Coordinates of C-alpha atoms in Angstrom, one line a residue:
M1 CA -116.6 159.4 -168.6
K2 CA -120.4 159.1 -168.7
K3 CA -120.5 157.3 -165.4
L4 CA -118.2 160.0 -163.9
N5 CA -120.7 162.7 -165.0
E6 CA -123.6 160.8 -163.6
L7 CA -121.8 160.6 -160.2
L8 CA -121.2 164.3 -160.2
K9 CA -124.9 164.9 -160.8
K10 CA -126.0 162.3 -158.3
Y11 CA -123.8 163.3 -155.3
P12 CA -123.6 166.7 -153.6
K13 CA -120.6 168.8 -154.3
G14 CA -119.1 168.4 -150.8
I15 CA -119.3 164.6 -150.9
M16 CA -117.5 164.6 -154.2
T17 CA -114.7 166.7 -152.8
I18 CA -114.2 164.1 -150.1
V19 CA -114.1 161.3 -152.7
M20 CA -111.5 163.2 -154.7
I21 CA -109.3 163.7 -151.7
A22 CA -109.5 160.0 -150.9
L23 CA -108.6 159.1 -154.4
T24 CA -105.6 161.4 -154.3
L25 CA -104.4 159.8 -151.0
F26 CA -104.9 156.4 -152.5
V27 CA -102.8 157.2 -155.5
S28 CA -100.1 158.8 -153.3
S29 CA -100.0 155.7 -151.1
C30 CA -99.6 153.5 -154.0
N31 CA -96.7 155.6 -155.2
N32 CA -95.0 155.4 -151.8
D33 CA -95.4 151.7 -151.8
D34 CA -93.7 151.5 -155.2
D35 CA -90.7 153.5 -153.8
D36 CA -90.4 151.2 -150.7
D37 CA -90.5 148.2 -153.0
Y38 CA -87.7 149.8 -155.0
E39 CA -85.5 150.5 -152.0
W40 CA -86.1 147.0 -150.6
E41 CA -84.8 145.6 -153.8
Q42 CA -81.2 146.9 -153.1
N43 CA -78.7 145.6 -150.6
I44 CA -76.6 147.7 -148.3
V45 CA -73.7 148.0 -150.8
Q46 CA -75.9 148.9 -153.6
I47 CA -77.7 151.6 -151.6
A48 CA -74.3 153.1 -150.6
Q49 CA -73.1 153.0 -154.2
S50 CA -76.1 154.9 -155.3
D51 CA -75.5 157.8 -152.8
P52 CA -72.7 160.2 -153.9
N53 CA -72.3 161.3 -150.3
L54 CA -71.1 157.8 -149.4
S55 CA -68.5 157.4 -152.1
T56 CA -65.5 157.4 -149.7
L57 CA -67.1 154.7 -147.7
V58 CA -67.7 152.7 -150.8
D59 CA -64.1 153.1 -151.9
A60 CA -63.0 151.9 -148.4
L61 CA -65.3 148.9 -148.6
V62 CA -63.8 148.0 -152.0
A63 CA -60.2 148.4 -150.7
A64 CA -61.0 146.2 -147.7
N65 CA -62.7 143.6 -149.8
L66 CA -65.9 143.9 -147.7
T67 CA -68.4 144.6 -150.5
G68 CA -69.0 140.9 -150.8
V69 CA -69.8 140.4 -147.1
L70 CA -72.1 143.4 -146.9
S71 CA -73.9 142.3 -150.1
G72 CA -74.6 138.9 -148.4
D73 CA -77.6 137.7 -146.5
G74 CA -76.8 139.5 -143.3
P75 CA -78.7 141.0 -141.8
F76 CA -76.4 143.9 -140.9
T77 CA -76.7 147.4 -139.4
V78 CA -74.2 149.9 -140.9
F79 CA -73.5 153.2 -139.3
A80 CA -72.3 154.9 -142.6
P81 CA -70.0 158.0 -142.3
T82 CA -70.5 160.5 -145.1
N83 CA -67.7 161.9 -147.3
A84 CA -67.7 165.0 -145.0
A85 CA -67.3 162.7 -142.0
F86 CA -64.2 161.1 -143.5
A87 CA -62.9 164.6 -144.4
K88 CA -62.9 165.6 -140.7
L89 CA -60.1 163.1 -140.1
D90 CA -56.5 164.2 -140.3
P91 CA -55.5 163.5 -144.0
A92 CA -52.3 161.8 -142.9
I93 CA -54.2 159.6 -140.5
L94 CA -56.8 158.8 -143.1
N95 CA -54.0 157.9 -145.6
N96 CA -52.4 155.6 -142.9
I97 CA -55.7 153.8 -142.5
I98 CA -56.3 153.4 -146.2
S99 CA -52.7 152.2 -146.7
T100 CA -53.0 149.5 -144.0
P101 CA -55.5 146.8 -145.0
S102 CA -55.8 145.3 -141.6
L103 CA -56.4 148.7 -140.0
L104 CA -59.0 149.6 -142.7
T105 CA -60.8 146.4 -142.2
A106 CA -60.9 146.8 -138.4
L107 CA -62.2 150.4 -138.8
L108 CA -65.0 149.3 -141.1
Q109 CA -66.0 146.3 -139.0
Y110 CA -66.4 148.8 -136.1
H111 CA -69.2 150.5 -138.1
V112 CA -71.2 147.3 -138.5
V113 CA -73.5 145.7 -136.0
S114 CA -74.9 142.2 -136.5
G115 CA -78.6 142.1 -137.2
S116 CA -81.1 144.7 -138.5
V117 CA -81.3 147.3 -135.7
T118 CA -83.6 150.2 -136.6
S119 CA -83.6 153.5 -134.7
D120 CA -86.6 152.5 -132.6
M121 CA -84.7 149.4 -131.4
L122 CA -81.7 151.4 -130.1
T123 CA -81.2 151.8 -126.4
N124 CA -78.7 153.7 -124.3
G125 CA -75.5 151.8 -123.7
A126 CA -73.0 149.7 -125.6
V127 CA -73.8 148.0 -128.9
P128 CA -71.4 145.2 -129.9
T129 CA -69.8 145.5 -133.4
L130 CA -68.3 143.1 -135.8
L131 CA -64.9 144.2 -134.5
S132 CA -64.1 141.7 -131.9
G133 CA -64.3 143.1 -128.3
Q134 CA -65.3 146.6 -129.5
S135 CA -68.7 148.3 -128.9
I136 CA -70.3 151.6 -129.9
D137 CA -71.7 153.7 -127.1
V138 CA -75.3 154.9 -127.9
D139 CA -76.8 158.0 -126.2
L140 CA -80.5 158.8 -127.0
A141 CA -80.7 161.9 -124.8
N142 CA -80.7 164.3 -127.9
G143 CA -81.4 162.3 -131.0
V144 CA -79.0 159.5 -131.6
T145 CA -75.3 160.2 -130.6
L146 CA -72.6 157.6 -131.0
N147 CA -69.4 157.6 -128.9
G148 CA -70.2 161.0 -127.5
S149 CA -70.0 163.1 -130.7
S150 CA -71.1 161.3 -133.9
K151 CA -74.7 162.1 -134.8
V152 CA -77.1 159.9 -136.8
T153 CA -78.3 162.4 -139.4
S154 CA -80.5 160.0 -141.4
A155 CA -81.9 156.8 -139.9
D156 CA -83.5 153.6 -141.0
I157 CA -82.6 153.4 -144.7
M158 CA -83.8 149.9 -145.3
A159 CA -82.0 147.4 -147.5
T160 CA -82.7 143.8 -148.5
N161 CA -80.0 142.6 -146.0
G162 CA -80.3 145.2 -143.2
V163 CA -80.4 148.8 -142.4
I164 CA -78.2 151.9 -142.8
H165 CA -77.9 154.9 -140.5
I166 CA -76.0 157.9 -141.9
I167 CA -73.6 159.5 -139.4
D168 CA -71.5 162.7 -139.5
E169 CA -68.3 161.5 -137.9
V170 CA -66.1 158.4 -138.4
L171 CA -66.2 156.1 -135.3
L172 CA -62.8 155.1 -133.9
P173 CA -62.5 152.1 -131.7
E174 CA -61.0 152.4 -128.3
D175 CA -57.1 152.4 -128.4
F176 CA -57.3 152.5 -132.2
V177 CA -53.8 152.9 -133.6
S178 CA -53.9 155.3 -136.5
Q179 CA -50.6 157.2 -136.6
T180 CA -47.1 156.3 -137.8
I181 CA -44.0 156.4 -135.7
V182 CA -43.1 159.8 -137.1
Q183 CA -46.5 161.2 -136.6
I184 CA -46.6 160.1 -133.0
A185 CA -43.1 161.5 -132.4
A186 CA -44.0 164.8 -134.1
S187 CA -47.0 165.2 -131.9
N188 CA -44.9 164.9 -128.8
P189 CA -42.8 168.0 -128.0
D190 CA -40.5 165.8 -125.9
F191 CA -39.2 164.2 -129.1
S192 CA -38.7 167.4 -131.1
T193 CA -34.9 166.9 -131.3
L194 CA -35.2 163.4 -132.7
V195 CA -37.8 164.6 -135.2
S196 CA -35.5 167.5 -136.3
I197 CA -32.7 165.0 -136.9
L198 CA -35.0 162.8 -139.0
S199 CA -36.0 165.8 -141.0
K200 CA -32.5 166.4 -142.3
P201 CA -32.4 165.8 -146.1
E202 CA -29.6 163.2 -145.7
L203 CA -31.9 161.1 -143.5
A204 CA -34.9 161.2 -145.9
D205 CA -35.0 157.5 -146.4
L206 CA -35.1 156.8 -142.6
L207 CA -37.9 159.4 -142.2
A208 CA -39.8 157.8 -145.0
A209 CA -39.5 154.3 -143.5
A210 CA -40.6 155.6 -140.0
N211 CA -43.5 157.3 -141.7
D212 CA -44.5 154.4 -143.9
P213 CA -47.6 152.6 -142.6
T214 CA -46.5 149.3 -144.2
Q215 CA -43.2 149.1 -142.3
D216 CA -42.7 147.2 -139.1
L217 CA -40.1 148.9 -136.8
T218 CA -39.1 149.4 -133.2
V219 CA -37.7 152.8 -132.3
F220 CA -35.9 153.5 -129.0
A221 CA -36.6 157.2 -128.9
P222 CA -34.4 159.5 -126.8
N223 CA -36.2 162.5 -125.3
N224 CA -34.9 166.0 -125.7
A225 CA -33.2 165.9 -122.3
A226 CA -31.2 162.9 -123.5
F227 CA -29.9 164.8 -126.5
D228 CA -29.2 167.8 -124.4
A229 CA -27.0 165.7 -122.0
V230 CA -24.9 164.2 -124.8
L231 CA -24.4 167.5 -126.5
A232 CA -23.3 169.1 -123.2
A233 CA -20.8 166.3 -122.7
L234 CA -19.4 166.9 -126.1
G235 CA -19.3 170.7 -125.8
K236 CA -21.8 171.1 -128.6
D237 CA -24.7 173.6 -128.7
S238 CA -26.9 171.8 -131.2
V239 CA -27.3 168.5 -133.2
D240 CA -26.6 170.7 -136.2
D241 CA -23.0 171.0 -134.9
L242 CA -22.5 167.2 -135.5
P243 CA -21.6 165.5 -138.8
V244 CA -24.9 164.5 -140.5
G245 CA -23.4 161.1 -141.4
L246 CA -22.7 160.4 -137.8
L247 CA -26.3 161.4 -136.9
R248 CA -27.6 159.0 -139.5
E249 CA -25.7 156.1 -138.0
I250 CA -26.8 157.0 -134.4
V251 CA -30.5 157.1 -135.6
Q252 CA -30.1 153.7 -137.3
Y253 CA -28.6 152.4 -134.0
H254 CA -31.9 153.3 -132.3
I255 CA -34.1 151.2 -134.7
L256 CA -34.9 147.5 -134.8
G257 CA -36.1 145.8 -138.0
G258 CA -39.4 144.6 -136.4
A259 CA -42.0 145.6 -133.9
V260 CA -40.9 144.3 -130.5
F261 CA -43.1 145.2 -127.5
S262 CA -41.6 145.4 -124.0
D263 CA -43.0 142.0 -122.9
Q264 CA -41.3 140.4 -126.0
L265 CA -37.8 141.7 -125.0
T266 CA -35.3 139.3 -123.5
N267 CA -31.9 139.8 -122.0
G268 CA -29.1 140.0 -124.5
D269 CA -28.0 141.7 -127.7
V270 CA -30.5 142.7 -130.4
P271 CA -29.3 143.7 -133.9
T272 CA -30.2 147.2 -135.1
L273 CA -30.5 148.7 -138.5
L274 CA -26.9 149.9 -138.2
E275 CA -24.8 147.1 -139.8
N276 CA -22.9 145.0 -137.3
E277 CA -24.1 146.9 -134.3
S278 CA -26.4 145.6 -131.6
V279 CA -28.1 147.1 -128.5
T280 CA -28.0 145.2 -125.2
V281 CA -31.3 144.6 -123.4
D282 CA -31.2 144.2 -119.6
L283 CA -34.4 143.3 -117.7
T284 CA -32.9 143.0 -114.3
D285 CA -34.4 146.2 -113.0
G286 CA -37.0 147.5 -115.3
V287 CA -36.0 147.7 -119.0
K288 CA -32.6 149.0 -119.8
I289 CA -31.2 149.4 -123.4
N290 CA -27.4 149.8 -123.1
N291 CA -27.1 152.6 -120.5
S292 CA -30.5 154.0 -120.9
N293 CA -33.8 153.4 -119.1
V294 CA -37.1 152.8 -121.0
T295 CA -39.3 155.5 -119.5
A296 CA -42.4 155.0 -121.6
P297 CA -42.7 151.6 -123.2
D298 CA -45.1 150.3 -125.9
I299 CA -46.3 153.5 -127.6
E300 CA -48.0 151.6 -130.5
A301 CA -47.9 152.9 -134.0
I302 CA -49.4 151.6 -137.3
N303 CA -45.9 150.7 -138.4
G304 CA -44.4 149.5 -135.2
V305 CA -43.7 150.6 -131.6
I306 CA -41.9 153.4 -129.8
H307 CA -40.1 153.0 -126.5
A308 CA -39.1 156.3 -125.0
I309 CA -35.6 156.3 -123.4
D310 CA -33.7 158.7 -121.2
A311 CA -30.2 158.5 -122.9
V312 CA -28.9 158.6 -126.4
L313 CA -27.6 155.2 -127.5
L314 CA -24.1 155.3 -129.1
P315 CA -22.8 152.7 -131.5
S316 CA -19.8 150.8 -130.1
Y317 CA -17.2 152.7 -132.1
V318 CA -18.7 156.0 -131.1
A319 CA -19.0 155.1 -127.4
T320 CA -15.3 153.9 -127.5
A321 CA -14.3 157.3 -129.0
V322 CA -15.9 159.5 -126.3
G323 CA -13.3 161.1 -124.1
T324 CA -10.4 160.1 -126.4
I325 CA -8.6 162.0 -129.2
S326 CA -11.0 160.3 -131.6
E327 CA -13.8 162.3 -130.1
V328 CA -12.2 165.6 -131.3
I329 CA -12.5 164.5 -135.0
L330 CA -15.5 162.1 -134.9
F331 CA -18.0 164.7 -133.6
D332 CA -16.7 167.6 -135.8
P333 CA -18.1 168.0 -139.4
D334 CA -14.7 169.5 -140.5
Y335 CA -13.0 166.0 -140.1
T336 CA -15.4 163.7 -141.9
I337 CA -12.9 162.6 -144.5
L338 CA -10.2 161.8 -141.9
V339 CA -12.8 159.8 -139.9
A340 CA -13.9 157.9 -143.0
A341 CA -10.2 157.2 -143.9
L342 CA -9.5 155.9 -140.3
R343 CA -12.6 153.7 -140.4
K344 CA -11.8 152.3 -143.8
A345 CA -8.2 151.5 -142.6
E346 CA -9.7 150.0 -139.4
L347 CA -7.6 152.4 -137.3
L348 CA -10.3 154.5 -135.6
N349 CA -10.6 152.2 -132.6
T350 CA -6.8 152.0 -132.4
V351 CA -6.6 155.8 -132.1
S352 CA -9.4 155.6 -129.5
T353 CA -7.8 152.9 -127.3
T354 CA -4.0 153.5 -127.6
D355 CA -2.5 155.7 -124.9
N356 CA -0.1 158.6 -125.3
L357 CA -0.7 159.7 -128.9
T358 CA -0.3 162.9 -130.8
L359 CA -2.6 163.2 -133.8
F360 CA -1.9 165.9 -136.5
A361 CA -5.4 166.0 -137.9
P362 CA -6.0 167.4 -141.4
D363 CA -9.5 168.9 -141.9
N364 CA -11.6 168.2 -145.0
A365 CA -10.0 171.2 -146.8
G366 CA -6.6 169.8 -145.9
F367 CA -7.3 166.6 -147.9
V368 CA -8.4 168.7 -150.9
A369 CA -5.2 170.9 -150.5
A370 CA -3.1 167.8 -150.8
G371 CA -5.0 166.6 -153.9
I372 CA -7.1 164.0 -152.1
T373 CA -10.7 164.6 -153.1
S374 CA -12.0 161.0 -152.7
L375 CA -11.2 157.8 -150.8
D376 CA -12.5 155.7 -153.8
G377 CA -9.9 153.3 -154.9
L378 CA -7.9 153.6 -151.6
D379 CA -7.9 150.4 -149.6
K380 CA -6.7 149.7 -146.1
E381 CA -3.2 148.9 -147.3
A382 CA -2.9 152.2 -149.1
L383 CA -4.4 154.4 -146.4
T384 CA -2.6 152.9 -143.4
P385 CA 0.9 154.3 -143.9
V386 CA -0.5 157.8 -144.8
L387 CA -2.7 157.9 -141.7
L388 CA 0.0 156.6 -139.3
Y389 CA 2.3 159.3 -140.7
H390 CA 0.0 161.7 -138.9
V391 CA 0.5 160.1 -135.5
L392 CA 3.3 160.3 -133.0
G393 CA 3.7 157.6 -130.4
A394 CA 3.8 160.1 -127.5
K395 CA 1.7 162.9 -126.2
V396 CA 3.4 166.1 -127.4
L397 CA 1.8 169.4 -126.6
S398 CA 2.7 172.4 -128.8
S399 CA 5.1 173.6 -126.1
Q400 CA 6.9 170.3 -126.3
L401 CA 7.5 170.0 -130.1
P402 CA 11.1 169.0 -130.7
A403 CA 13.6 171.8 -130.9
D404 CA 15.5 170.0 -133.7
G405 CA 12.2 170.0 -135.8
M406 CA 12.2 166.2 -136.4
A407 CA 9.7 163.7 -135.0
T408 CA 9.3 160.0 -135.8
T409 CA 5.8 158.9 -136.7
L410 CA 4.1 155.5 -136.3
S411 CA 4.5 155.0 -140.0
G412 CA 7.7 152.9 -139.8
D413 CA 10.7 155.1 -139.4
E414 CA 9.2 158.0 -141.4
K415 CA 9.8 161.4 -139.9
I416 CA 8.0 164.7 -140.1
Y417 CA 9.9 167.9 -140.1
L418 CA 8.7 170.9 -138.2
G419 CA 9.7 174.4 -139.1
Y420 CA 9.2 177.2 -136.5
L421 CA 8.7 180.4 -138.4
N422 CA 9.5 183.8 -137.0
D423 CA 5.9 184.8 -137.0
G424 CA 4.9 182.0 -134.6
V425 CA 3.6 179.7 -137.4
V426 CA 4.7 176.1 -137.3
L427 CA 5.0 174.3 -140.6
I428 CA 5.3 170.5 -141.1
N429 CA 7.3 169.3 -144.1
G430 CA 7.5 172.9 -145.3
L431 CA 4.0 173.1 -146.6
T432 CA 1.5 172.1 -143.9
Q433 CA 0.6 174.6 -141.2
I434 CA -0.5 173.7 -137.7
T435 CA -3.7 175.9 -137.4
A436 CA -5.0 174.8 -133.9
V437 CA -3.1 173.1 -131.1
D438 CA -3.5 171.3 -127.8
M439 CA -6.9 169.6 -128.0
E440 CA -6.2 167.3 -125.1
K441 CA -8.1 164.1 -124.3
S442 CA -7.6 161.1 -122.1
N443 CA -5.2 159.3 -124.3
G444 CA -3.3 162.2 -126.0
V445 CA -3.6 165.4 -127.9
V446 CA -4.8 166.6 -131.3
H447 CA -3.2 169.4 -133.4
K448 CA -5.2 170.6 -136.4
I449 CA -3.4 171.0 -139.7
N450 CA -4.4 172.5 -143.0
R451 CA -2.9 170.0 -145.4
T452 CA -2.7 166.2 -145.4
L453 CA 0.8 164.8 -144.9
L454 CA 2.1 162.4 -147.4
P455 CA 5.2 160.2 -146.7
P456 CA 8.0 160.4 -147.4
A457 CA 8.7 164.0 -146.5
G458 CA 9.9 166.2 -149.4
D459 CA 13.5 167.4 -149.5
I460 CA 14.5 171.0 -149.8
V461 CA 14.1 171.1 -153.6
D462 CA 10.7 169.4 -153.5
I463 CA 9.5 171.9 -151.0
A464 CA 10.8 174.9 -153.0
I465 CA 9.1 173.4 -156.1
A466 CA 5.8 173.0 -154.2
M467 CA 6.0 176.6 -152.9
A468 CA 6.6 177.8 -156.4
D469 CA 3.3 176.2 -157.5
M470 CA 1.0 177.9 -155.1
G471 CA -0.8 180.3 -157.3
E472 CA -0.9 183.8 -155.9
D473 CA 1.1 182.7 -152.9
S474 CA 4.0 181.4 -155.0
Q475 CA 7.4 182.8 -153.9
F476 CA 10.1 180.9 -155.7
T477 CA 9.2 180.5 -159.3
I478 CA 12.4 182.1 -160.6
L479 CA 14.7 180.2 -158.2
V480 CA 12.9 176.9 -159.1
S481 CA 13.1 177.6 -162.8
L482 CA 16.9 178.0 -162.5
L483 CA 17.2 174.8 -160.4
A484 CA 15.1 172.9 -162.9
S485 CA 17.2 173.9 -165.9
E486 CA 19.6 171.5 -167.5
E487 CA 22.5 174.0 -167.1
F488 CA 22.3 173.9 -163.3
A489 CA 21.2 170.3 -162.8
D490 CA 24.4 169.6 -160.9
V491 CA 23.6 172.2 -158.3
T492 CA 20.1 170.8 -157.9
A493 CA 21.4 167.2 -157.6
A494 CA 23.9 168.3 -154.9
I495 CA 21.2 170.0 -152.8
K496 CA 18.9 166.9 -153.1
A497 CA 21.7 164.5 -152.3
A498 CA 22.9 166.4 -149.2
D499 CA 22.0 164.8 -145.8
N500 CA 21.9 168.2 -144.1
I501 CA 21.7 171.5 -145.9
T502 CA 20.4 175.0 -145.4
V503 CA 19.1 177.1 -148.3
F504 CA 18.6 180.9 -148.1
A505 CA 15.9 181.1 -150.8
P506 CA 15.4 184.5 -152.6
T507 CA 11.9 185.4 -153.4
D508 CA 10.7 186.3 -156.9
S509 CA 10.7 190.0 -156.0
A510 CA 14.4 189.6 -154.9
F511 CA 15.3 188.2 -158.4
E512 CA 13.2 190.9 -160.1
A513 CA 15.4 193.5 -158.3
I514 CA 18.5 192.3 -160.2
A515 CA 16.7 191.7 -163.5
D516 CA 19.2 194.0 -165.2
V517 CA 22.2 192.1 -163.7
L518 CA 21.2 188.5 -164.4
P519 CA 21.5 188.7 -168.2
T520 CA 25.1 189.9 -167.9
L521 CA 26.2 186.9 -165.9
T522 CA 27.8 183.8 -167.3
E523 CA 26.6 180.3 -166.7
A524 CA 29.5 179.7 -164.3
Q525 CA 28.7 182.9 -162.4
I526 CA 25.0 182.0 -162.0
R527 CA 26.1 178.6 -160.7
S528 CA 28.2 180.3 -158.2
V529 CA 25.3 182.6 -157.2
L530 CA 23.1 179.6 -156.6
Q531 CA 25.7 177.7 -154.6
Y532 CA 26.3 180.9 -152.5
H533 CA 22.7 180.5 -151.2
A534 CA 23.4 177.0 -149.7
V535 CA 25.2 176.0 -146.5
G536 CA 26.3 172.4 -146.0
A537 CA 24.6 172.0 -142.6
R538 CA 21.1 172.0 -141.1
V539 CA 21.1 175.5 -139.5
F540 CA 17.9 176.6 -137.7
S541 CA 17.3 180.3 -137.0
T542 CA 18.0 179.5 -133.3
D543 CA 21.5 178.2 -134.3
L544 CA 22.4 181.6 -135.8
V545 CA 24.7 183.9 -133.8
N546 CA 25.4 187.6 -134.3
G547 CA 28.7 188.0 -136.2
Q548 CA 28.8 184.4 -137.2
V549 CA 30.5 183.6 -140.5
V550 CA 28.8 180.8 -142.5
P551 CA 30.6 178.9 -145.2
T552 CA 28.6 178.3 -148.4
L553 CA 28.7 175.6 -151.1
N554 CA 30.8 177.9 -153.4
T555 CA 33.5 178.0 -150.8
Q556 CA 32.8 181.6 -149.9
T557 CA 31.1 183.0 -146.7
L558 CA 28.1 185.0 -145.4
K559 CA 28.1 187.1 -142.3
V560 CA 25.1 186.7 -139.9
N561 CA 23.8 189.8 -138.1
I562 CA 21.2 189.7 -135.3
A563 CA 19.7 192.8 -133.8
N564 CA 16.4 193.1 -131.9
G565 CA 15.4 189.6 -133.0
A566 CA 15.9 190.5 -136.7
V567 CA 18.3 188.4 -138.8
T568 CA 20.2 189.9 -141.8
L569 CA 23.0 188.5 -144.0
T570 CA 25.9 190.4 -145.4
D571 CA 27.2 189.1 -148.7
K572 CA 30.3 189.9 -150.8
S573 CA 28.6 192.6 -152.9
G574 CA 29.0 195.3 -150.3
G575 CA 25.5 196.4 -150.9
D576 CA 22.5 196.4 -148.5
D577 CA 22.1 193.4 -146.2
A578 CA 19.5 190.7 -147.1
N579 CA 16.7 190.4 -144.6
V580 CA 15.7 186.9 -143.5
I581 CA 11.9 187.3 -143.7
Q582 CA 10.9 183.7 -143.0
V583 CA 12.8 181.0 -141.2
N584 CA 12.8 177.3 -140.6
V585 CA 10.9 175.8 -143.5
H586 CA 12.0 172.3 -142.7
G587 CA 12.4 169.4 -145.2
S588 CA 13.7 165.9 -145.0
N589 CA 17.3 166.9 -145.7
G590 CA 17.5 170.4 -144.4
V591 CA 15.9 173.8 -143.9
I592 CA 14.9 176.8 -145.9
H593 CA 15.2 180.4 -144.8
V594 CA 13.5 183.0 -147.1
V595 CA 15.5 186.2 -147.9
D596 CA 14.4 189.4 -149.7
K597 CA 17.6 189.8 -151.7
V598 CA 19.6 187.7 -154.1
L599 CA 23.0 187.2 -152.3
L600 CA 25.9 188.0 -154.5
P601 CA 29.4 186.4 -154.0
N602 CA 32.7 187.5 -155.4
L603 CA 32.3 186.8 -159.1

């Protein structure tokens, strides 16, 4: 301190000011040197780890196992994207890159240059990177710009093994594949129909696979025009009009379980993801897959490759069905249970390829109505006779249905029995209604029915019992209760045993009209009443003639009256005639006509 005071006295004030400034600069210089020495004690990875703005880059280096390399001797030059730079990427694409080790490694290698290249060493032009065959384009016109848009925001951060330049955008190599198959398809409006199919909940697993960066797939992708063409051929307005299970199998048929580029394809069959189904490759004139042309090959994705095609590929069983009666049910969501049953019984192709058939096709509700809610436990042997019972071995339009109401099916010698009701309704086996007719195709015709047919056909009593057990639509509960009683078991047995019989069946309301009479009748009289409603022959409404006298099972007769198309019956009671309100409910051994009055014989 004494020497400092002596200096202050010895030198003029101005000189001392200069000295003090010099001392300050010296100290500052020493401090800067200390900072430089500190930075130069860290390698590239350590510097990146110490900067919170580079945490995404550090995580990527760790995931790609590159921290060891960039901690080595080098030297290296790293163009380091900030967290904000990574955030500019589409999150889905960034996730794809991070999820694919080879892709992440390639991307990071593209940000590294061999050697220590400071900013004053950069020149306009291409700078080779560690990613083989790939360079970064440098433009020094306005600062340092890489690949036309990424800016160097902080240059020359020196490390023990190289230099870091901070950049504000992630650099992407030329032709860098960063999207999945689904992302590529979704970004192309010409694949919107395919994407809409994949987006259905029932196809979630296929969508997930096509969107999984770790998968390896080939997709033959039909464009929208291809789907429009097949929908038009089928008479459908939208893919939503098709069974979703069928759509699923069609999509599976367009996918190969491995990435196959066009130059790797060879002539012949190639298995698809649809079990036991292959597509056929033909390289004779361009690239054809089945009947479609590859219009845009080799659209590379992270998880495989897309080949755009101009026609929808159809699995063999589907292609065989087109134009046949199988088409009617296969492409309609209302018939999925019938189609599943035919496939399980190995009969769908038979229905597609056999000429001159008539198919009575129950819709899904028709299976439920017949008590069939699942095909579980039903094998080919169990299903075959039931399904063949729905098929006639000839093409029979609705106008050609047999007048006698009987038709032999393909299920052995089993017959179905058609009843032509007076309101135009046609019943099969007394319970099943034909609800739509004459869907003609190349090999036959389809008629839609609302209840599955089960062989053998029920007899007259069976049908009456079934009609008495139809909830609000029940008509014959009282008649059936009488026939089911022990007292009249002989009457019931006679009706069931008859080869040909006609029953005029009174409704419940008809019995209710004589509620005060029934309790007064003896057992023998009630037996006679029941027998009076049965005729020992199969008599259709068309067989009835005005004035006709019909003998009944109790050896008495009824008189038939026909006026203006209406049929009435005159009984022995002398009261009002009974109106025949429904005709020709046909069973295996006869026919039922419904009447609105209990017919009374001479008692």
